[in-house]
Amino acid sequence: MAFGENSLDFVGTGSRPPAGVDKTTLTRFELLVGGQATTAAVACARQGLRARYVGVFGRDEWGATVRRALDREGVDLVALERDARSRVAVVLVDSDTGDRTVHEFRDPALAVDRGAMPVEAVLAGRILMLDATDLATSTAIARLARERGVPTVVDVDRVSLAAAELLREIAVIVVPRAFLESWTSTASPGAGLAALDREFQPAATIVTLGAEGSLALANGREIRTPGFQVDVVDTTGAGDAFRAGFVSAWIRLADAPDLETILEQANATAALNCQAVGAQTGLPRRPDVDRLVAHARGREPK
């Protein structure tokens, strides 16, 4: 189950221009579906889970394009509609490194308040994935999920005072390194993670470290999981893929969850997604994840 951002992404790929040069040529340009919550939902569906996305769309062709894509992926959709433009983003991918810059636009009319939320639909899943697009509403939903015993996973990538209220309600906090450094004012992932864990006391606190993998803290135990070596084309959606890989493995291993194995699966899902342009193009299916993990371990997958 995912609630949060959806997006139609205008993705351009090319070499980053030198400093002072304000015009460059793109080698590729594509119109692709993205968004934090939708990408996580699609990633779960591709790994064989039943996935639902709840979110808001404008009554326009941009939103219709995203909705059709979710339908093709087999994601159950609960769509709230507004007389507004659907969210879009311009994503510029550096073809030399795979790093991307995102310029996003979200009409304020797309904001979702707590009273408009189909609460029962949002809380019907085994695990709820949230982002910080509509902070107050996500916080209210997370609080209710905690009361009902529904575990929550969040990916917050922007520092704000309001984000603290959301993080206090979350079972598994996932943040990128840049967020951790800004929030805790430390460049050390270990020290920053410990500070974040002390402040919010979730079941697990995780920082994603790009090619270096991830670092987690749970029950006072630090778990460092290395990344996987892949040919990086575009890092867009890597964090969303990580969350989905984490949730997919968590559900599959529900009878005997092992955090190291779950993190390994999450890292592999994120790495594989970086091999294609766009947030969702490279999202892997479960055999692909198992194959990458097995190769890294020096054995064949089962």
PDB file of N, CA and C in Angstrom, residues 172-177 179-209 213-225 242 259 263:
ATOM      1  N   VAL A 172       9.579   2.221  10.215  1.00  0.00           N
ATOM      2  CA  VAL A 172      10.870   2.081   9.531  1.00  0.00           C
ATOM      3  C   VAL A 172      11.144   3.374   8.772  1.00  0.00           C
ATOM      4  N   ILE A 173      12.160   4.092   9.209  1.00  0.00           N
ATOM      5  CA  ILE A 173      12.540   5.360   8.587  1.00  0.00           C
ATOM      6  C   ILE A 173      13.666   5.098   7.589  1.00  0.00           C
ATOM      7  N   VAL A 174      13.463   5.552   6.347  1.00  0.00           N
ATOM      8  CA  VAL A 174      14.489   5.454   5.307  1.00  0.00           C
ATOM      9  C   VAL A 174      14.783   6.860   4.809  1.00  0.00           C
ATOM     10  N   VAL A 175      16.035   7.278   4.865  1.00  0.00           N
ATOM     11  CA  VAL A 175      16.408   8.611   4.394  1.00  0.00           C
ATOM     12  C   VAL A 175      17.679   8.512   3.561  1.00  0.00           C
ATOM     13  N   PRO A 176      17.872   9.417   2.609  1.00  0.00           N
ATOM     14  CA  PRO A 176      19.141   9.470   1.885  1.00  0.00           C
ATOM     15  C   PRO A 176      20.209  10.153   2.715  1.00  0.00           C
ATOM     16  N   ARG A 177      21.457   9.968   2.327  1.00  0.00           N
ATOM     17  CA  ARG A 177      22.579  10.531   3.075  1.00  0.00           C
ATOM     18  C   ARG A 177      22.472  12.052   3.212  1.00  0.00           C
ATOM     19  N   PHE A 179      19.878  13.982   3.402  1.00  0.00           N
ATOM     20  CA  PHE A 179      18.916  14.332   4.444  1.00  0.00           C
ATOM     21  C   PHE A 179      19.523  14.107   5.821  1.00  0.00           C
ATOM     22  N   LEU A 180      20.171  12.960   5.992  1.00  0.00           N
ATOM     23  CA  LEU A 180      20.749  12.622   7.297  1.00  0.00           C
ATOM     24  C   LEU A 180      21.784  13.661   7.718  1.00  0.00           C
ATOM     25  N   GLU A 181      22.629  14.065   6.779  1.00  0.00           N
ATOM     26  CA  GLU A 181      23.662  15.047   7.106  1.00  0.00           C
ATOM     27  C   GLU A 181      23.052  16.399   7.468  1.00  0.00           C
ATOM     28  N   SER A 182      22.013  16.792   6.729  1.00  0.00           N
ATOM     29  CA  SER A 182      21.366  18.079   7.024  1.00  0.00           C
ATOM     30  C   SER A 182      20.632  18.044   8.355  1.00  0.00           C
ATOM     31  N   TRP A 183      19.947  16.946   8.634  1.00  0.00           N
ATOM     32  CA  TRP A 183      19.129  16.851   9.852  1.00  0.00           C
ATOM     33  C   TRP A 183      19.992  16.785  11.102  1.00  0.00           C
ATOM     34  N   THR A 184      21.091  16.028  11.027  1.00  0.00           N
ATOM     35  CA  THR A 184      21.892  15.767  12.225  1.00  0.00           C
ATOM     36  C   THR A 184      23.173  16.599  12.283  1.00  0.00           C
ATOM     37  N   SER A 185      23.448  17.351  11.215  1.00  0.00           N
ATOM     38  CA  SER A 185      24.657  18.197  11.147  1.00  0.00           C
ATOM     39  C   SER A 185      25.928  17.383  11.363  1.00  0.00           C
ATOM     40  N   THR A 186      25.967  16.198  10.793  1.00  0.00           N
ATOM     41  CA  THR A 186      27.175  15.381  10.852  1.00  0.00           C
ATOM     42  C   THR A 186      27.375  14.690   9.516  1.00  0.00           C
ATOM     43  N   ALA A 187      28.643  14.561   9.104  1.00  0.00           N
ATOM     44  CA  ALA A 187      28.966  13.893   7.847  1.00  0.00           C
ATOM     45  C   ALA A 187      29.185  12.399   8.034  1.00  0.00           C
ATOM     46  N   SER A 188      29.151  11.927   9.266  1.00  0.00           N
ATOM     47  CA  SER A 188      29.354  10.504   9.543  1.00  0.00           C
ATOM     48  C   SER A 188      28.018   9.779   9.488  1.00  0.00           C
ATOM     49  N   PRO A 189      27.828   8.837   8.550  1.00  0.00           N
ATOM     50  CA  PRO A 189      26.552   8.112   8.485  1.00  0.00           C
ATOM     51  C   PRO A 189      26.216   7.382   9.791  1.00  0.00           C
ATOM     52  N   GLY A 190      27.227   6.803  10.423  1.00  0.00           N
ATOM     53  CA  GLY A 190      26.973   6.072  11.660  1.00  0.00           C
ATOM     54  C   GLY A 190      26.501   6.973  12.777  1.00  0.00           C
ATOM     55  N   ALA A 191      27.198   8.095  12.972  1.00  0.00           N
ATOM     56  CA  ALA A 191      26.814   9.030  14.030  1.00  0.00           C
ATOM     57  C   ALA A 191      25.478   9.680  13.720  1.00  0.00           C
ATOM     58  N   GLY A 192      25.262  10.023  12.459  1.00  0.00           N
ATOM     59  CA  GLY A 192      23.992  10.635  12.078  1.00  0.00           C
ATOM     60  C   GLY A 192      22.828   9.684  12.261  1.00  0.00           C
ATOM     61  N   LEU A 193      23.043   8.426  11.883  1.00  0.00           N
ATOM     62  CA  LEU A 193      21.974   7.436  12.024  1.00  0.00           C
ATOM     63  C   LEU A 193      21.637   7.211  13.492  1.00  0.00           C
ATOM     64  N   ALA A 194      22.641   7.154  14.327  1.00  0.00           N
ATOM     65  CA  ALA A 194      22.409   6.976  15.762  1.00  0.00           C
ATOM     66  C   ALA A 194      21.617   8.145  16.339  1.00  0.00           C
ATOM     67  N   ALA A 195      21.940   9.363  15.889  1.00  0.00           N
ATOM     68  CA  ALA A 195      21.218  10.539  16.373  1.00  0.00           C
ATOM     69  C   ALA A 195      19.765  10.520  15.921  1.00  0.00           C
ATOM     70  N   LEU A 196      19.533  10.142  14.660  1.00  0.00           N
ATOM     71  CA  LEU A 196      18.162  10.074  14.145  1.00  0.00           C
ATOM     72  C   LEU A 196      17.368   8.993  14.879  1.00  0.00           C
ATOM     73  N   ASP A 197      18.021   7.875  15.154  1.00  0.00           N
ATOM     74  CA  ASP A 197      17.367   6.774  15.854  1.00  0.00           C
ATOM     75  C   ASP A 197      16.986   7.176  17.278  1.00  0.00           C
ATOM     76  N   ARG A 198      17.873   7.873  17.957  1.00  0.00           N
ATOM     77  CA  ARG A 198      17.576   8.324  19.328  1.00  0.00           C
ATOM     78  C   ARG A 198      16.411   9.311  19.330  1.00  0.00           C
ATOM     79  N   GLU A 199      16.356  10.161  18.338  1.00  0.00           N
ATOM     80  CA  GLU A 199      15.326  11.188  18.312  1.00  0.00           C
ATOM     81  C   GLU A 199      13.931  10.617  18.071  1.00  0.00           C
ATOM     82  N   PHE A 200      13.819   9.628  17.179  1.00  0.00           N
ATOM     83  CA  PHE A 200      12.480   9.168  16.776  1.00  0.00           C
ATOM     84  C   PHE A 200      12.167   7.743  17.215  1.00  0.00           C
ATOM     85  N   GLN A 201      13.155   6.960  17.569  1.00  0.00           N
ATOM     86  CA  GLN A 201      12.981   5.622  18.132  1.00  0.00           C
ATOM     87  C   GLN A 201      12.048   4.718  17.307  1.00  0.00           C
ATOM     88  N   PRO A 202      12.307   4.574  16.011  1.00  0.00           N
ATOM     89  CA  PRO A 202      11.521   3.631  15.210  1.00  0.00           C
ATOM     90  C   PRO A 202      12.022   2.201  15.426  1.00  0.00           C
ATOM     91  N   ALA A 203      11.367   1.253  14.801  1.00  0.00           N
ATOM     92  CA  ALA A 203      11.854  -0.127  14.869  1.00  0.00           C
ATOM     93  C   ALA A 203      13.180  -0.265  14.131  1.00  0.00           C
ATOM     94  N   ALA A 204      13.336   0.496  13.037  1.00  0.00           N
ATOM     95  CA  ALA A 204      14.590   0.489  12.285  1.00  0.00           C
ATOM     96  C   ALA A 204      14.783   1.854  11.643  1.00  0.00           C
ATOM     97  N   THR A 205      16.036   2.291  11.617  1.00  0.00           N
ATOM     98  CA  THR A 205      16.407   3.543  10.970  1.00  0.00           C
ATOM     99  C   THR A 205      17.453   3.212   9.914  1.00  0.00           C
ATOM    100  N   ILE A 206      17.233   3.699   8.684  1.00  0.00           N
ATOM    101  CA  ILE A 206      18.090   3.305   7.565  1.00  0.00           C
ATOM    102  C   ILE A 206      18.496   4.534   6.775  1.00  0.00           C
ATOM    103  N   VAL A 207      19.764   4.575   6.367  1.00  0.00           N
ATOM    104  CA  VAL A 207      20.231   5.608   5.450  1.00  0.00           C
ATOM    105  C   VAL A 207      20.737   4.909   4.190  1.00  0.00           C
ATOM    106  N   THR A 208      20.291   5.392   3.034  1.00  0.00           N
ATOM    107  CA  THR A 208      20.775   4.862   1.766  1.00  0.00           C
ATOM    108  C   THR A 208      22.022   5.645   1.367  1.00  0.00           C
ATOM    109  N   LEU A 209      23.025   4.923   0.857  1.00  0.00           N
ATOM    110  CA  LEU A 209      24.345   5.498   0.605  1.00  0.00           C
ATOM    111  C   LEU A 209      24.770   5.373  -0.854  1.00  0.00           C
ATOM    112  N   GLY A 213      25.759   1.266  -0.808  1.00  0.00           N
ATOM    113  CA  GLY A 213      24.753   0.400  -0.196  1.00  0.00           C
ATOM    114  C   GLY A 213      23.903   1.133   0.818  1.00  0.00           C
ATOM    115  N   SER A 214      23.803   0.571   2.014  1.00  0.00           N
ATOM    116  CA  SER A 214      22.954   1.170   3.047  1.00  0.00           C
ATOM    117  C   SER A 214      23.506   0.850   4.422  1.00  0.00           C
ATOM    118  N   LEU A 215      23.046   1.648   5.387  1.00  0.00           N
ATOM    119  CA  LEU A 215      23.412   1.444   6.783  1.00  0.00           C
ATOM    120  C   LEU A 215      22.135   1.495   7.600  1.00  0.00           C
ATOM    121  N   ALA A 216      21.940   0.507   8.476  1.00  0.00           N
ATOM    122  CA  ALA A 216      20.722   0.428   9.277  1.00  0.00           C
ATOM    123  C   ALA A 216      21.065   0.302  10.752  1.00  0.00           C
ATOM    124  N   LEU A 217      20.123   0.734  11.578  1.00  0.00           N
ATOM    125  CA  LEU A 217      20.246   0.605  13.024  1.00  0.00           C
ATOM    126  C   LEU A 217      18.923   0.082  13.554  1.00  0.00           C
ATOM    127  N   ALA A 218      18.969  -1.057  14.233  1.00  0.00           N
ATOM    128  CA  ALA A 218      17.758  -1.659  14.790  1.00  0.00           C
ATOM    129  C   ALA A 218      18.117  -2.402  16.069  1.00  0.00           C
ATOM    130  N   ASN A 219      17.376  -2.137  17.140  1.00  0.00           N
ATOM    131  CA  ASN A 219      17.626  -2.774  18.435  1.00  0.00           C
ATOM    132  C   ASN A 219      19.070  -2.581  18.895  1.00  0.00           C
ATOM    133  N   GLY A 220      19.607  -1.391  18.616  1.00  0.00           N
ATOM    134  CA  GLY A 220      20.963  -1.080  19.031  1.00  0.00           C
ATOM    135  C   GLY A 220      22.047  -1.702  18.181  1.00  0.00           C
ATOM    136  N   ARG A 221      21.678  -2.416  17.136  1.00  0.00           N
ATOM    137  CA  ARG A 221      22.632  -3.117  16.285  1.00  0.00           C
ATOM    138  C   ARG A 221      22.770  -2.391  14.954  1.00  0.00           C
ATOM    139  N   GLU A 222      23.994  -2.113  14.554  1.00  0.00           N
ATOM    140  CA  GLU A 222      24.260  -1.460  13.278  1.00  0.00           C
ATOM    141  C   GLU A 222      24.526  -2.519  12.216  1.00  0.00           C
ATOM    142  N   ILE A 223      23.862  -2.366  11.072  1.00  0.00           N
ATOM    143  CA  ILE A 223      24.016  -3.322   9.970  1.00  0.00           C
ATOM    144  C   ILE A 223      24.409  -2.552   8.717  1.00  0.00           C
ATOM    145  N   ARG A 224      25.609  -2.817   8.225  1.00  0.00           N
ATOM    146  CA  ARG A 224      26.064  -2.196   6.982  1.00  0.00           C
ATOM    147  C   ARG A 224      25.930  -3.228   5.859  1.00  0.00           C
ATOM    148  N   THR A 225      25.208  -2.861   4.813  1.00  0.00           N
ATOM    149  CA  THR A 225      24.981  -3.757   3.685  1.00  0.00           C
ATOM    150  C   THR A 225      25.594  -3.136   2.440  1.00  0.00           C
ATOM    151  N   PHE A 242      14.439   1.092  -3.433  1.00  0.00           N
ATOM    152  CA  PHE A 242      14.974   0.520  -2.188  1.00  0.00           C
ATOM    153  C   PHE A 242      13.839   0.220  -1.213  1.00  0.00           C
ATOM    154  N   LEU A 259      16.816  -9.005   9.012  1.00  0.00           N
ATOM    155  CA  LEU A 259      17.023  -7.658   8.512  1.00  0.00           C
ATOM    156  C   LEU A 259      18.167  -7.589   7.506  1.00  0.00           C
ATOM    157  N   LEU A 263      17.626  -6.082   3.783  1.00  0.00           N
ATOM    158  CA  LEU A 263      18.417  -4.954   3.285  1.00  0.00           C
ATOM    159  C   LEU A 263      19.169  -5.321   2.013  1.00  0.00           C
TER     160      LEU A 263
END
